[in-house]
């Protein structure tokens, strides 16, 4: 029997935003490490595709829009007791400050901040989070560390995630529930290719990274799995930057 401190055997893990990108990769990688995975997302077709790629048995899929109270209530009722949560659902909107509208700000905060925060609150109230569990939020280097023109509100929403993560880590410590965050740099997911940037602009941005590329979704998933596993048993309130050296290089 091989020794693996990152094993997720015997754990039930909820992954939001599992229909594509980092969420899809995280769900698949968690299943490979032995977890029973509960996946949720808004797109039923893509969620079914993720489900078909999971290894092992007894996984659960639930189509839900986490911005809708009815969907959240239904999801929580369907969920078993959890050992881990990976809050990965999120959106990006690039809008210069002078063109911002309240509805743009509301949408970014609803999806990136309020949805994961309120879902966590509801799960805790319903006692669906087991003692010794791990909650992982996806933030970004954009906001807590860096900022680029047009990304002010996105950056603000991701900074808010870090503030909430730190607060929860303190409040839940007595229950032995750990709360951490992963801060990715540029990652090769559909979210960046569906943005306003051209292929040339994306390539130029990748070349600004010391490693001269973006992360794969799996590389971010492995960082999330560190926090979900017992290997991080003494880690809470932490922000793990996974950015190919970008923030170090530009801090010089």
Short mmCIF file of C-alpha atoms in Angstrom, two decimals:
data_model
loop_
_atom_site.label_atom_id
_atom_site.label_comp_id
_atom_site.label_asym_id
_atom_site.label_seq_id
_atom_site.Cartn_x
_atom_site.Cartn_y
_atom_site.Cartn_z
CA UNK A 1 0.00 0.00 0.00
CA UNK A 2 1.55 3.28 -1.07
CA UNK A 3 1.76 6.21 1.33
CA UNK A 4 -0.06 9.34 0.17
CA UNK A 5 -0.77 12.21 2.60
CA UNK A 6 -2.85 13.87 -0.15
CA UNK A 7 -5.28 10.98 -0.37
CA UNK A 8 -8.98 11.88 -0.22
CA UNK A 9 -10.17 8.33 0.49
CA UNK A 10 -13.30 8.34 2.63
CA UNK A 11 -13.99 12.05 2.09
CA UNK A 12 -17.07 13.59 0.49
CA UNK A 13 -16.19 16.78 -1.36
CA UNK A 14 -18.53 19.41 -2.84
CA UNK A 15 -17.15 21.18 -5.93
CA UNK A 16 -19.02 24.20 -7.30
CA UNK A 17 -18.50 25.47 -10.83
CA UNK A 18 -17.73 21.87 -11.83
CA UNK A 19 -19.04 22.13 -15.39
CA UNK A 20 -15.79 23.57 -16.79
CA UNK A 21 -12.29 24.88 -16.15
CA UNK A 22 -10.78 24.66 -12.67
CA UNK A 23 -13.97 23.26 -11.18
CA UNK A 24 -14.12 20.41 -13.69
CA UNK A 25 -10.42 19.61 -13.18
CA UNK A 26 -10.80 19.71 -9.38
CA UNK A 27 -13.75 17.32 -9.41
CA UNK A 28 -11.92 14.85 -11.64
CA UNK A 29 -8.67 15.01 -9.68
CA UNK A 30 -10.51 14.61 -6.36
CA UNK A 31 -12.19 11.48 -7.69
CA UNK A 32 -8.82 10.09 -8.77
CA UNK A 33 -7.59 10.50 -5.20
CA UNK A 34 -10.50 8.52 -3.80
CA UNK A 35 -13.07 11.17 -2.88
CA UNK A 36 -16.79 10.83 -3.30
CA UNK A 37 -17.49 14.00 -5.26
CA UNK A 38 -20.63 16.12 -5.34
CA UNK A 39 -20.54 18.38 -8.38
CA UNK A 40 -22.76 21.35 -9.13
CA UNK A 41 -22.98 23.92 -11.90
CA UNK A 42 -25.54 25.76 -14.04
CA UNK A 43 -24.95 23.98 -17.36
CA UNK A 44 -26.53 20.52 -17.28
CA UNK A 45 -24.85 19.24 -20.47
CA UNK A 46 -21.35 20.22 -19.38
CA UNK A 47 -21.98 19.02 -15.82
CA UNK A 48 -22.97 15.61 -17.18
CA UNK A 49 -19.70 15.56 -19.15
CA UNK A 50 -17.73 16.18 -15.96
CA UNK A 51 -19.70 13.47 -14.17
CA UNK A 52 -18.86 10.96 -16.91
CA UNK A 53 -15.15 11.55 -16.32
CA UNK A 54 -15.18 10.96 -12.56
CA UNK A 55 -13.40 7.87 -11.30
CA UNK A 56 -14.94 5.65 -8.65
CA UNK A 57 -18.56 5.33 -7.59
CA UNK A 58 -21.39 6.99 -5.69
CA UNK A 59 -20.72 10.50 -6.96
CA UNK A 60 -23.58 13.03 -7.10
CA UNK A 61 -24.40 15.74 -9.61
CA UNK A 62 -26.87 18.57 -9.08
CA UNK A 63 -27.64 21.32 -11.57
CA UNK A 64 -27.98 24.57 -9.61
CA UNK A 65 -27.62 28.32 -9.98
CA UNK A 66 -26.06 29.39 -6.68
CA UNK A 67 -27.47 32.88 -7.16
CA UNK A 68 -31.02 31.55 -6.79
CA UNK A 69 -32.31 30.84 -3.27
CA UNK A 70 -34.52 27.99 -4.47
CA UNK A 71 -31.63 26.21 -6.17
CA UNK A 72 -29.42 26.65 -3.10
CA UNK A 73 -32.10 25.23 -0.78
CA UNK A 74 -32.65 22.24 -3.07
CA UNK A 75 -28.90 21.59 -3.36
CA UNK A 76 -28.41 21.69 0.41
CA UNK A 77 -31.30 19.28 0.96
CA UNK A 78 -29.76 16.86 -1.54
CA UNK A 79 -26.27 17.00 -0.06
CA UNK A 80 -24.78 14.40 2.26
CA UNK A 81 -22.61 15.56 5.16
CA UNK A 82 -19.40 16.97 3.69
CA UNK A 83 -15.71 16.65 4.52
CA UNK A 84 -14.66 19.40 2.13
CA UNK A 85 -15.95 22.24 -0.03
CA UNK A 86 -14.20 23.75 -3.05
CA UNK A 87 -15.87 27.06 -3.96
CA UNK A 88 -14.80 27.45 -7.58
CA UNK A 89 -17.76 28.97 -9.44
CA UNK A 90 -16.90 32.51 -10.59
CA UNK A 91 -17.07 35.02 -13.41
CA UNK A 92 -14.82 37.70 -14.92
CA UNK A 93 -16.00 41.02 -16.35
CA UNK A 94 -13.57 43.62 -17.69
CA UNK A 95 -15.12 47.08 -17.48
CA UNK A 96 -13.31 50.44 -17.16
CA UNK A 97 -14.39 52.38 -14.07
CA UNK A 98 -16.01 55.16 -16.11
CA UNK A 99 -18.36 52.64 -17.74
CA UNK A 100 -19.34 50.76 -14.58
CA UNK A 101 -22.99 50.29 -13.73
CA UNK A 102 -24.46 49.08 -10.45
CA UNK A 103 -25.78 45.91 -12.10
CA UNK A 104 -22.24 45.01 -13.26
CA UNK A 105 -20.91 45.35 -9.73
CA UNK A 106 -23.87 43.43 -8.33
CA UNK A 107 -23.36 40.54 -10.75
CA UNK A 108 -19.65 40.18 -9.98
CA UNK A 109 -20.19 40.27 -6.23
CA UNK A 110 -23.25 37.99 -6.40
CA UNK A 111 -21.33 35.22 -8.17
CA UNK A 112 -17.79 35.67 -6.81
CA UNK A 113 -18.50 36.64 -3.20
CA UNK A 114 -22.10 36.36 -2.01
CA UNK A 115 -22.83 32.93 -3.54
CA UNK A 116 -19.93 31.04 -1.91
CA UNK A 117 -20.30 32.93 1.36
CA UNK A 118 -24.04 32.35 1.70
CA UNK A 119 -23.75 28.72 0.61
CA UNK A 120 -21.15 28.18 3.34
CA UNK A 121 -23.40 29.85 5.90
CA UNK A 122 -26.36 27.67 4.93
CA UNK A 123 -24.31 24.47 4.99
CA UNK A 124 -22.99 25.28 8.45
CA UNK A 125 -26.50 26.07 9.75
CA UNK A 126 -27.81 22.78 8.38
CA UNK A 127 -24.89 20.91 9.95
CA UNK A 128 -23.78 19.62 6.56
CA UNK A 129 -20.08 20.30 7.26
CA UNK A 130 -18.35 17.67 9.35
CA UNK A 131 -15.83 18.43 12.12
CA UNK A 132 -12.24 18.37 10.75
CA UNK A 133 -13.51 19.46 7.34
CA UNK A 134 -11.79 21.85 4.94
CA UNK A 135 -13.32 24.77 3.05
CA UNK A 136 -11.39 26.18 0.10
CA UNK A 137 -12.20 29.44 -1.66
CA UNK A 138 -10.86 30.43 -5.06
CA UNK A 139 -9.71 34.03 -5.07
CA UNK A 140 -7.12 35.40 -7.52
CA UNK A 141 -3.85 37.27 -7.53
CA UNK A 142 -5.97 40.00 -9.12
CA UNK A 143 -7.24 42.08 -6.22
CA UNK A 144 -5.36 40.80 -3.17
CA UNK A 145 -1.96 41.33 -4.86
CA UNK A 146 -2.27 42.85 -8.34
CA UNK A 147 -4.75 44.89 -10.33
CA UNK A 148 -5.10 45.74 -14.01
CA UNK A 149 -7.12 48.40 -15.84
CA UNK A 150 -10.75 47.40 -16.25
CA UNK A 151 -10.62 44.81 -13.46
CA UNK A 152 -11.37 47.02 -10.46
CA UNK A 153 -14.69 45.42 -9.49
CA UNK A 154 -13.52 41.87 -10.22
CA UNK A 155 -10.47 42.62 -8.07
CA UNK A 156 -12.67 43.98 -5.30
CA UNK A 157 -14.84 40.85 -5.33
CA UNK A 158 -11.80 38.58 -5.08
CA UNK A 159 -10.31 40.69 -2.29
CA UNK A 160 -13.60 40.34 -0.40
CA UNK A 161 -13.25 36.56 -0.69
CA UNK A 162 -9.92 36.73 1.13
CA UNK A 163 -11.40 38.84 3.93
CA UNK A 164 -14.23 36.36 4.38
CA UNK A 165 -11.87 33.38 4.28
CA UNK A 166 -9.74 34.85 7.07
CA UNK A 167 -12.78 35.64 9.20
CA UNK A 168 -14.25 32.18 8.74
CA UNK A 169 -10.91 30.53 9.55
CA UNK A 170 -10.98 32.19 12.98
CA UNK A 171 -14.68 31.61 13.64
CA UNK A 172 -14.61 27.94 12.64
CA UNK A 173 -11.33 26.99 14.30
CA UNK A 174 -13.16 25.85 17.44
CA UNK A 175 -15.04 23.33 15.28
CA UNK A 176 -11.73 22.15 13.77
CA UNK A 177 -12.91 23.28 10.34
CA UNK A 178 -10.09 24.76 8.27
CA UNK A 179 -10.65 27.56 5.77
CA UNK A 180 -8.08 28.57 3.13
CA UNK A 181 -7.85 30.12 -0.31
CA UNK A 182 -6.00 29.50 -3.56
CA UNK A 183 -4.97 32.57 -5.58
CA UNK A 184 -4.35 31.53 -9.20
CA UNK A 185 -2.62 33.58 -11.81
CA UNK A 186 -3.60 33.26 -15.46
CA UNK A 187 -5.10 29.82 -16.08
CA UNK A 188 -5.99 28.16 -19.40
CA UNK A 189 -9.75 27.90 -18.97
CA UNK A 190 -12.76 28.85 -21.13
CA UNK A 191 -13.28 31.93 -18.96
CA UNK A 192 -10.24 33.72 -20.43
CA UNK A 193 -10.96 32.72 -24.01
CA UNK A 194 -14.51 34.00 -23.68
CA UNK A 195 -13.24 37.40 -22.52
CA UNK A 196 -12.73 40.59 -24.47
CA UNK A 197 -9.06 39.86 -25.10
CA UNK A 198 -7.66 38.75 -28.46
CA UNK A 199 -5.38 35.74 -28.91
CA UNK A 200 -2.45 38.14 -29.35
CA UNK A 201 -3.23 39.90 -26.08
CA UNK A 202 -3.52 36.58 -24.25
CA UNK A 203 -0.18 35.42 -25.63
CA UNK A 204 1.42 38.72 -24.61
CA UNK A 205 0.08 38.30 -21.08
CA UNK A 206 1.38 34.72 -20.85
CA UNK A 207 4.82 35.95 -21.88
CA UNK A 208 4.85 38.30 -18.88
CA UNK A 209 5.00 35.25 -16.60
CA UNK A 210 8.50 34.01 -15.73
CA UNK A 211 7.43 30.48 -16.75
CA UNK A 212 6.13 31.90 -20.05
CA UNK A 213 2.76 30.18 -19.89
CA UNK A 214 -0.54 30.03 -18.08
CA UNK A 215 -1.36 27.35 -15.52
CA UNK A 216 -3.33 24.29 -16.52
CA UNK A 217 -6.61 23.79 -14.62
CA UNK A 218 -5.11 20.63 -13.10
CA UNK A 219 -2.22 22.58 -11.58
CA UNK A 220 -4.68 24.81 -9.73
CA UNK A 221 -6.75 21.76 -8.78
CA UNK A 222 -3.71 20.17 -7.13
CA UNK A 223 -3.25 23.25 -4.96
CA UNK A 224 -6.91 23.05 -3.94
CA UNK A 225 -6.48 19.36 -3.14
CA UNK A 226 -3.59 20.17 -0.81
CA UNK A 227 -6.01 22.19 1.31
CA UNK A 228 -8.75 19.54 1.06
CA UNK A 229 -6.40 16.77 2.17
CA UNK A 230 -5.03 15.95 5.61
CA UNK A 231 -1.60 17.10 4.38
CA UNK A 232 -2.68 20.65 5.27
CA UNK A 233 -4.05 19.70 8.68
CA UNK A 234 -2.19 22.52 10.44
CA UNK A 235 -2.99 25.16 7.82
CA UNK A 236 -5.92 27.55 8.12
CA UNK A 237 -6.45 31.18 7.13
CA UNK A 238 -3.80 30.84 4.44
CA UNK A 239 -3.64 32.20 0.89
CA UNK A 240 -1.67 30.02 -1.52
CA UNK A 241 -0.45 31.91 -4.59
CA UNK A 242 -0.14 29.73 -7.72
CA UNK A 243 0.95 32.15 -10.42
CA UNK A 244 4.09 30.90 -12.16
CA UNK A 245 6.18 33.58 -10.45
CA UNK A 246 4.19 36.54 -11.83
CA UNK A 247 3.79 38.45 -8.57
CA UNK A 248 7.36 37.83 -7.50
CA UNK A 249 8.72 39.03 -10.83
CA UNK A 250 6.66 42.22 -10.88
CA UNK A 251 7.36 42.95 -7.21
CA UNK A 252 11.06 43.47 -8.00
#
